[in-house]
Tab-separated table of C-alpha atoms in Angstrom:
chain	number	residue	atom	x	y	z
A	1	MET	CA	-9.527	21.942	27.047
A	2	ARG	CA	-10.535	22.265	23.372
A	3	ASP	CA	-14.071	21.634	22.090
A	4	GLU	CA	-13.001	20.407	18.659
A	5	ILE	CA	-9.886	19.209	16.884
A	6	ASN	CA	-9.237	18.199	13.258
A	7	LEU	CA	-6.430	15.892	12.192
A	8	ARG	CA	-5.120	14.073	9.144
A	9	ALA	CA	-4.448	10.335	9.304
A	10	TYR	CA	-1.927	9.483	6.563
A	11	GLY	CA	-1.712	6.138	4.802
A	12	LYS	CA	1.528	4.195	4.445
A	13	ILE	CA	3.320	1.875	2.070
A	14	ASN	CA	6.083	-0.641	2.742
A	15	LEU	CA	9.211	-0.121	0.653
A	16	GLY	CA	10.425	-3.445	2.004
A	17	LEU	CA	8.819	-6.098	4.201
A	18	ASP	CA	10.761	-9.082	5.491
A	19	VAL	CA	9.720	-11.710	8.033
A	20	THR	CA	12.670	-13.025	9.996
A	21	GLY	CA	10.914	-15.610	12.156
A	22	LYS	CA	7.908	-16.553	14.239
A	23	ARG	CA	7.740	-16.082	18.002
A	24	PRO	CA	6.370	-18.654	20.463
A	25	ASP	CA	3.345	-16.420	21.056
A	26	GLY	CA	2.417	-16.658	17.359
A	27	TYR	CA	3.526	-13.169	16.330
A	28	HIS	CA	5.944	-12.808	13.422
A	29	GLU	CA	9.208	-10.929	13.728
A	30	VAL	CA	9.515	-8.401	10.909
A	31	ARG	CA	12.028	-6.010	9.425
A	32	MET	CA	10.435	-3.447	7.155
A	33	ILE	CA	10.663	0.089	5.820
A	34	MET	CA	7.532	2.188	6.331
A	35	GLN	CA	6.779	5.341	4.326
A	36	ASN	CA	3.795	7.667	4.695
A	37	VAL	CA	2.064	8.905	1.544
A	38	SER	CA	0.016	12.039	0.964
A	39	LEU	CA	-3.322	10.166	0.871
A	40	TYR	CA	-5.106	10.706	4.179
A	41	ASP	CA	-8.322	10.251	6.140
A	42	SER	CA	-9.843	13.299	7.855
A	43	VAL	CA	-10.557	12.852	11.574
A	44	GLN	CA	-12.631	15.325	13.549
A	45	ILE	CA	-13.117	14.958	17.316
A	46	ARG	CA	-15.736	17.085	19.076
A	47	MET	CA	-17.111	17.379	22.569
A	48	ARG	CA	-20.751	16.365	22.978
A	49	ARG	CA	-23.308	16.516	25.762
A	50	ALA	CA	-24.168	12.818	25.839
A	51	PRO	CA	-21.620	10.647	27.669
A	52	GLY	CA	-19.584	7.996	25.895
A	53	ILE	CA	-18.191	7.898	22.374
A	54	GLY	CA	-20.229	8.466	19.229
A	55	MET	CA	-18.924	7.988	15.712
A	56	GLN	CA	-19.907	8.813	12.134
A	57	THR	CA	-18.203	7.840	8.886
A	58	ASN	CA	-18.733	8.292	5.153
A	59	LEU	CA	-18.530	4.516	4.563
A	60	PRO	CA	-21.747	2.744	5.587
A	61	PHE	CA	-20.102	-0.686	5.891
A	62	LEU	CA	-17.612	0.414	8.558
A	63	PRO	CA	-18.474	-0.316	12.207
A	64	THR	CA	-19.021	2.815	14.270
A	65	GLY	CA	-19.154	1.218	17.709
A	66	PRO	CA	-16.609	-0.395	20.037
A	67	ASP	CA	-15.274	-2.618	17.220
A	68	ASN	CA	-13.867	0.415	15.408
A	69	LEU	CA	-10.198	0.951	16.198
A	70	ALA	CA	-10.652	4.727	16.430
A	71	CYS	CA	-13.339	4.293	19.102
A	72	ARG	CA	-11.109	1.860	20.972
A	73	ALA	CA	-8.287	4.404	20.874
A	74	ALA	CA	-10.482	7.098	22.424
A	75	LYS	CA	-11.778	4.703	25.077
A	76	LEU	CA	-8.252	3.612	25.990
A	77	LEU	CA	-7.246	7.142	27.039
A	78	MET	CA	-10.624	8.109	28.468
A	79	ASP	CA	-10.640	5.053	30.732
A	80	GLU	CA	-7.035	5.549	31.836
A	81	PHE	CA	-7.531	9.216	32.725
A	82	GLY	CA	-11.095	8.994	34.025
A	83	ILE	CA	-12.540	11.282	31.338
A	84	GLU	CA	-16.318	11.394	31.697
A	85	ASP	CA	-17.063	13.933	28.958
A	86	GLY	CA	-18.705	12.670	25.788
A	87	LEU	CA	-16.872	12.627	22.462
A	88	SER	CA	-18.034	12.481	18.859
A	89	ILE	CA	-15.630	11.203	16.192
A	90	SER	CA	-16.284	11.996	12.521
A	91	LEU	CA	-14.172	9.971	10.127
A	92	TYR	CA	-13.978	10.743	6.406
A	93	LYS	CA	-12.194	7.826	4.753
A	94	LYS	CA	-10.048	8.179	1.640
A	95	ILE	CA	-7.455	5.492	2.408
A	96	PRO	CA	-8.738	2.182	0.985
A	97	VAL	CA	-10.086	-0.214	3.632
A	98	SER	CA	-8.398	-3.592	4.292
A	99	ALA	CA	-5.754	-2.580	1.791
A	100	GLY	CA	-2.328	-2.933	3.445
A	101	MET	CA	-2.036	0.832	3.989
A	102	ALA	CA	-2.678	0.972	7.763
A	103	GLY	CA	-5.775	3.149	7.360
A	104	GLY	CA	-7.449	1.879	10.529
A	105	SER	CA	-4.225	2.116	12.511
A	106	SER	CA	-3.630	5.657	11.273
A	107	ASP	CA	-7.155	6.687	12.290
A	108	ALA	CA	-6.568	5.233	15.765
A	109	ALA	CA	-3.240	7.044	16.009
A	110	ALA	CA	-4.902	10.353	15.088
A	111	VAL	CA	-7.537	9.843	17.787
A	112	LEU	CA	-4.868	9.134	20.424
A	113	VAL	CA	-3.054	12.332	19.433
A	114	GLY	CA	-6.314	14.287	19.325
A	115	VAL	CA	-7.638	13.148	22.715
A	116	ASN	CA	-4.229	13.857	24.257
A	117	ARG	CA	-4.365	17.429	22.913
A	118	MET	CA	-8.044	18.070	23.646
A	119	PHE	CA	-7.817	17.124	27.308
A	120	ARG	CA	-4.234	18.312	27.804
A	121	LEU	CA	-3.154	14.935	29.129
A	122	GLY	CA	0.521	15.814	28.629
A	123	LEU	CA	1.545	12.480	27.101
A	124	SER	CA	4.720	12.550	24.998
A	125	LYS	CA	4.881	10.969	21.553
A	126	ARG	CA	6.762	8.023	23.045
A	127	GLU	CA	4.082	7.568	25.721
A	128	LEU	CA	1.351	7.636	23.088
A	129	MET	CA	3.259	5.049	21.049
A	130	GLU	CA	3.522	2.778	24.099
A	131	ARG	CA	-0.252	2.910	24.447
A	132	GLY	CA	-0.818	2.592	20.715
A	133	VAL	CA	0.830	-0.833	20.479
A	134	LYS	CA	-2.002	-2.166	22.656
A	135	LEU	CA	-4.329	-1.401	19.740
A	136	GLY	CA	-2.149	-2.769	16.934
A	137	ALA	CA	1.439	-3.197	15.794
A	138	ASP	CA	1.184	-0.410	13.157
A	139	VAL	CA	-0.285	2.212	15.502
A	140	PRO	CA	3.054	3.349	17.028
A	141	TYR	CA	4.438	4.025	13.536
A	142	CYS	CA	1.284	5.927	12.589
A	143	ILE	CA	1.843	8.145	15.636
A	144	MET	CA	5.512	8.715	14.747
A	145	ARG	CA	4.972	9.016	10.948
A	146	GLY	CA	7.498	9.763	8.227
A	147	THR	CA	10.018	7.151	7.082
A	148	ALA	CA	11.071	4.431	9.508
A	149	LEU	CA	12.707	1.059	9.948
A	150	ALA	CA	10.278	-1.173	11.879
A	151	GLU	CA	11.459	-4.261	13.735
A	152	GLY	CA	10.147	-6.655	16.383
A	153	ILE	CA	6.449	-7.105	15.579
A	154	GLY	CA	6.584	-3.666	13.966
A	155	GLU	CA	6.610	-1.596	17.137
A	156	GLN	CA	10.387	-1.049	17.380
A	157	LEU	CA	10.915	2.029	15.247
A	158	THR	CA	13.987	3.850	14.015
A	159	PRO	CA	13.556	7.056	11.958
A	160	VAL	CA	15.546	6.934	8.716
A	161	PRO	CA	16.189	9.424	5.873
A	162	SER	CA	13.113	10.396	3.889
A	163	MET	CA	12.249	8.882	0.532
A	164	PRO	CA	13.443	11.053	-2.385
A	165	GLU	CA	10.901	13.164	-4.252
A	166	CYS	CA	8.869	11.033	-6.646
A	167	HIS	CA	5.345	10.183	-7.779
A	168	LEU	CA	3.541	7.131	-6.438
A	169	LEU	CA	0.656	5.336	-8.104
A	170	LEU	CA	-1.628	3.406	-5.737
A	171	ALA	CA	-4.064	0.818	-7.081
A	172	LYS	CA	-6.295	-1.408	-4.957
A	173	PRO	CA	-8.003	-4.286	-6.766
A	174	PRO	CA	-11.632	-4.973	-5.780
A	175	VAL	CA	-10.765	-7.654	-3.221
A	176	SER	CA	-10.189	-7.564	0.531
A	177	VAL	CA	-7.284	-9.506	1.980
A	178	SER	CA	-7.238	-10.810	5.528
A	179	THR	CA	-3.942	-10.105	7.299
A	180	LYS	CA	-4.620	-13.166	9.464
A	181	PHE	CA	-4.956	-15.306	6.315
A	182	VAL	CA	-1.695	-14.010	4.876
A	183	TYR	CA	0.443	-14.503	7.982
A	184	GLY	CA	-1.303	-17.791	8.753
A	185	ASN	CA	-0.249	-19.196	5.386
A	186	LEU	CA	3.241	-17.692	5.280
A	187	LYS	CA	6.089	-20.227	5.286
A	188	ALA	CA	8.302	-18.067	7.479
A	189	ASP	CA	11.002	-20.744	7.856
A	190	SER	CA	11.343	-21.477	4.145
A	191	LEU	CA	10.892	-18.198	2.296
A	192	PRO	CA	12.202	-18.237	-1.298
A	193	PHE	CA	13.816	-14.786	-0.893
A	194	HIS	CA	14.464	-12.003	1.582
A	195	PRO	CA	14.176	-8.353	0.535
A	196	ASP	CA	17.345	-6.252	0.631
A	197	ILE	CA	16.283	-4.036	3.533
A	198	ASP	CA	19.842	-2.778	4.030
A	199	GLY	CA	19.981	-1.872	0.332
A	200	ILE	CA	16.823	0.223	0.723
A	201	LEU	CA	18.324	1.937	3.776
A	202	ASP	CA	21.472	2.686	1.815
A	203	GLY	CA	19.398	4.132	-1.030
A	204	LEU	CA	17.493	6.338	1.425
A	205	GLU	CA	20.781	7.499	2.934
A	206	ARG	CA	22.112	8.476	-0.513
A	207	GLY	CA	18.804	9.845	-1.827
A	208	ASP	CA	19.043	7.319	-4.666
A	209	LEU	CA	15.517	6.651	-5.949
A	210	ALA	CA	16.627	4.105	-8.564
A	211	GLY	CA	18.705	2.311	-5.945
A	212	ILE	CA	15.710	2.120	-3.608
A	213	ALA	CA	13.467	0.860	-6.403
A	214	SER	CA	15.925	-1.896	-7.306
A	215	CYS	CA	15.753	-3.301	-3.775
A	216	LEU	CA	11.975	-3.322	-3.186
A	217	GLY	CA	10.569	-6.595	-1.875
A	218	ASN	CA	7.714	-8.002	0.204
A	219	VAL	CA	7.714	-11.630	1.358
A	220	LEU	CA	3.944	-11.528	1.940
A	221	GLU	CA	3.501	-11.541	-1.838
A	222	THR	CA	4.394	-15.261	-1.698
A	223	VAL	CA	0.975	-15.836	-0.122
A	224	THR	CA	-1.169	-13.048	-1.521
A	225	ILE	CA	-0.282	-13.153	-5.228
A	226	PRO	CA	-1.103	-16.874	-5.690
A	227	ALA	CA	-4.470	-16.223	-4.014
A	228	TYR	CA	-5.131	-12.966	-5.892
A	229	PRO	CA	-3.187	-13.019	-9.200
A	230	GLN	CA	-4.573	-9.618	-10.223
A	231	ILE	CA	-2.003	-8.133	-7.834
A	232	GLN	CA	0.769	-9.371	-10.158
A	233	ASP	CA	-1.177	-8.052	-13.171
A	234	ILE	CA	-1.270	-4.583	-11.615
A	235	LYS	CA	2.457	-4.715	-10.849
A	236	ASP	CA	3.157	-5.708	-14.443
A	237	ARG	CA	1.027	-2.884	-15.877
A	238	MET	CA	2.789	-0.314	-13.719
A	239	LYS	CA	6.227	-1.484	-14.843
A	240	GLU	CA	5.126	-1.692	-18.489
A	241	ASN	CA	4.076	1.954	-18.222
A	242	GLY	CA	7.224	3.422	-16.755
A	243	ALA	CA	7.349	2.521	-13.076
A	244	LEU	CA	10.878	2.098	-11.724
A	245	ALA	CA	9.406	-0.681	-9.578
A	246	ALA	CA	6.053	-1.847	-8.230
A	247	LEU	CA	5.244	-3.715	-5.044
A	248	MET	CA	2.329	-4.830	-2.900
A	249	SER	CA	2.023	-2.829	0.321
A	250	GLY	CA	1.743	-4.694	3.623
A	251	SER	CA	-0.473	-7.770	3.395
A	252	GLY	CA	-2.184	-6.259	0.356
A	253	PRO	CA	-3.923	-6.003	-1.897
A	254	THR	CA	-2.896	-2.390	-2.691
A	255	VAL	CA	-0.007	-2.117	-5.140
A	256	PHE	CA	2.182	0.972	-5.449
A	257	GLY	CA	4.459	1.979	-8.288
A	258	ILE	CA	7.348	4.441	-8.137
A	259	PHE	CA	7.486	6.956	-10.997
A	260	THR	CA	9.721	9.912	-11.783
A	261	GLU	CA	7.003	11.658	-13.833
A	262	ASN	CA	3.416	12.307	-12.771
A	263	GLY	CA	2.169	11.927	-16.353
A	264	ALA	CA	3.521	8.396	-16.578
A	265	ALA	CA	1.904	7.498	-13.263
A	266	GLU	CA	-1.459	8.827	-14.437
A	267	LYS	CA	-1.182	6.970	-17.740
A	268	ALA	CA	-0.452	3.721	-15.923
A	269	GLY	CA	-3.440	4.331	-13.672
A	270	GLU	CA	-5.694	4.872	-16.684
A	271	ARG	CA	-4.593	1.566	-18.213
A	272	ILE	CA	-5.158	-0.308	-14.967
A	273	ARG	CA	-8.636	1.214	-14.670
A	274	SER	CA	-9.515	0.492	-18.318
A	275	GLU	CA	-8.623	-3.177	-17.857
A	276	GLY	CA	-10.812	-3.409	-14.749
A	277	LEU	CA	-7.899	-4.416	-12.531
A	278	ALA	CA	-8.629	-1.718	-9.936
A	279	ARG	CA	-11.192	0.985	-9.255
A	280	GLN	CA	-9.502	2.726	-6.330
A	281	ILE	CA	-6.536	4.431	-8.004
A	282	TYR	CA	-4.604	7.417	-6.649
A	283	THR	CA	-1.547	9.381	-7.737
A	284	VAL	CA	0.198	10.616	-4.586
A	285	ARG	CA	3.622	11.608	-3.263
A	286	PRO	CA	5.645	10.643	-0.208
A	287	PHE	CA	4.635	12.472	2.953
A	288	TYR	CA	7.606	14.069	4.698
A	289	MET	CA	8.251	14.804	8.359
A	290	HIS	CA	10.757	17.551	9.163
A	291	ARG	CA	12.753	16.026	11.993
A	292	PRO	CA	16.337	14.939	12.762
A	293	VAL	CA	17.311	11.504	11.476
A	294	GLN	CA	19.183	8.761	13.326
A	295	ARG	CA	21.694	7.203	10.938
A	296	LYS	CA	22.510	3.981	12.824
A	297	TYR	CA	19.969	1.446	11.669
A	298	ALA	CA	20.927	-1.825	13.365
A	299	HIS	CA	20.511	-0.575	16.922
A	300	GLY	CA	19.186	2.937	16.393
A	301	MET	CA	17.109	5.140	18.607
A	302	ARG	CA	13.427	4.364	18.999
A	303	GLY	CA	10.684	6.812	18.121
A	304	GLU	CA	10.482	9.806	20.406
């Protein structure tokens, strides 16, 4: 058993996000391409003398009790395996909060991985992913990481070829978007367009960055942009300053732009900041996982 473990919880963007229907239980069926980026939260887990789970974070407005997804992740495994030792979780957030980048889900995924290692529980990645979906639909992907096709409610994952080398500009406007609001107002049966998910997959297969950029799309923008028009303003500024394409990630409001040159990405970020459209602005790159890739997308293998 280890006394301390340190992990990185990487953020994600959606290269494509389509909603194909709504299930009787209220969940939406999705088909989307997930891609980790190099922006990450730092998660430290330590043993402590006091029983239970303690938590600290650099953001004073975040809950640090049982409402925090990272605490719930630790409790899930500790309850299942009868762990009575106390744990302290220190979370240093860099991924914007409530931003469509799965920051909370990634933190929870890191805690599941960390507790599994600390107490030598022997759970495989697949077994951790099966537990992670109980916490949220994005948690299994955040355990698997890399580049993936997500289907079902987001928990059915197929690894796909990595995104080509590029520079990504992230910009979060100073608003928080409720995922519940977005999906609750989505007209899933009468969407005006569907993103070309297969086109993105083909671009990933060929390593064609321009081809990927030409197929980007997110149906959730049909709800979020009318409510928060600054999202469209940020997209426009990115494209005016050299982005191959720009898109809202997840349910928003973070926007990412794809650039071939870091200088152009930084210049676009400076313009967005100077106009007051966003304060949280980052220039990052795709985060890569070195693992074999399954090439059959329609009915491919699930995450290991």
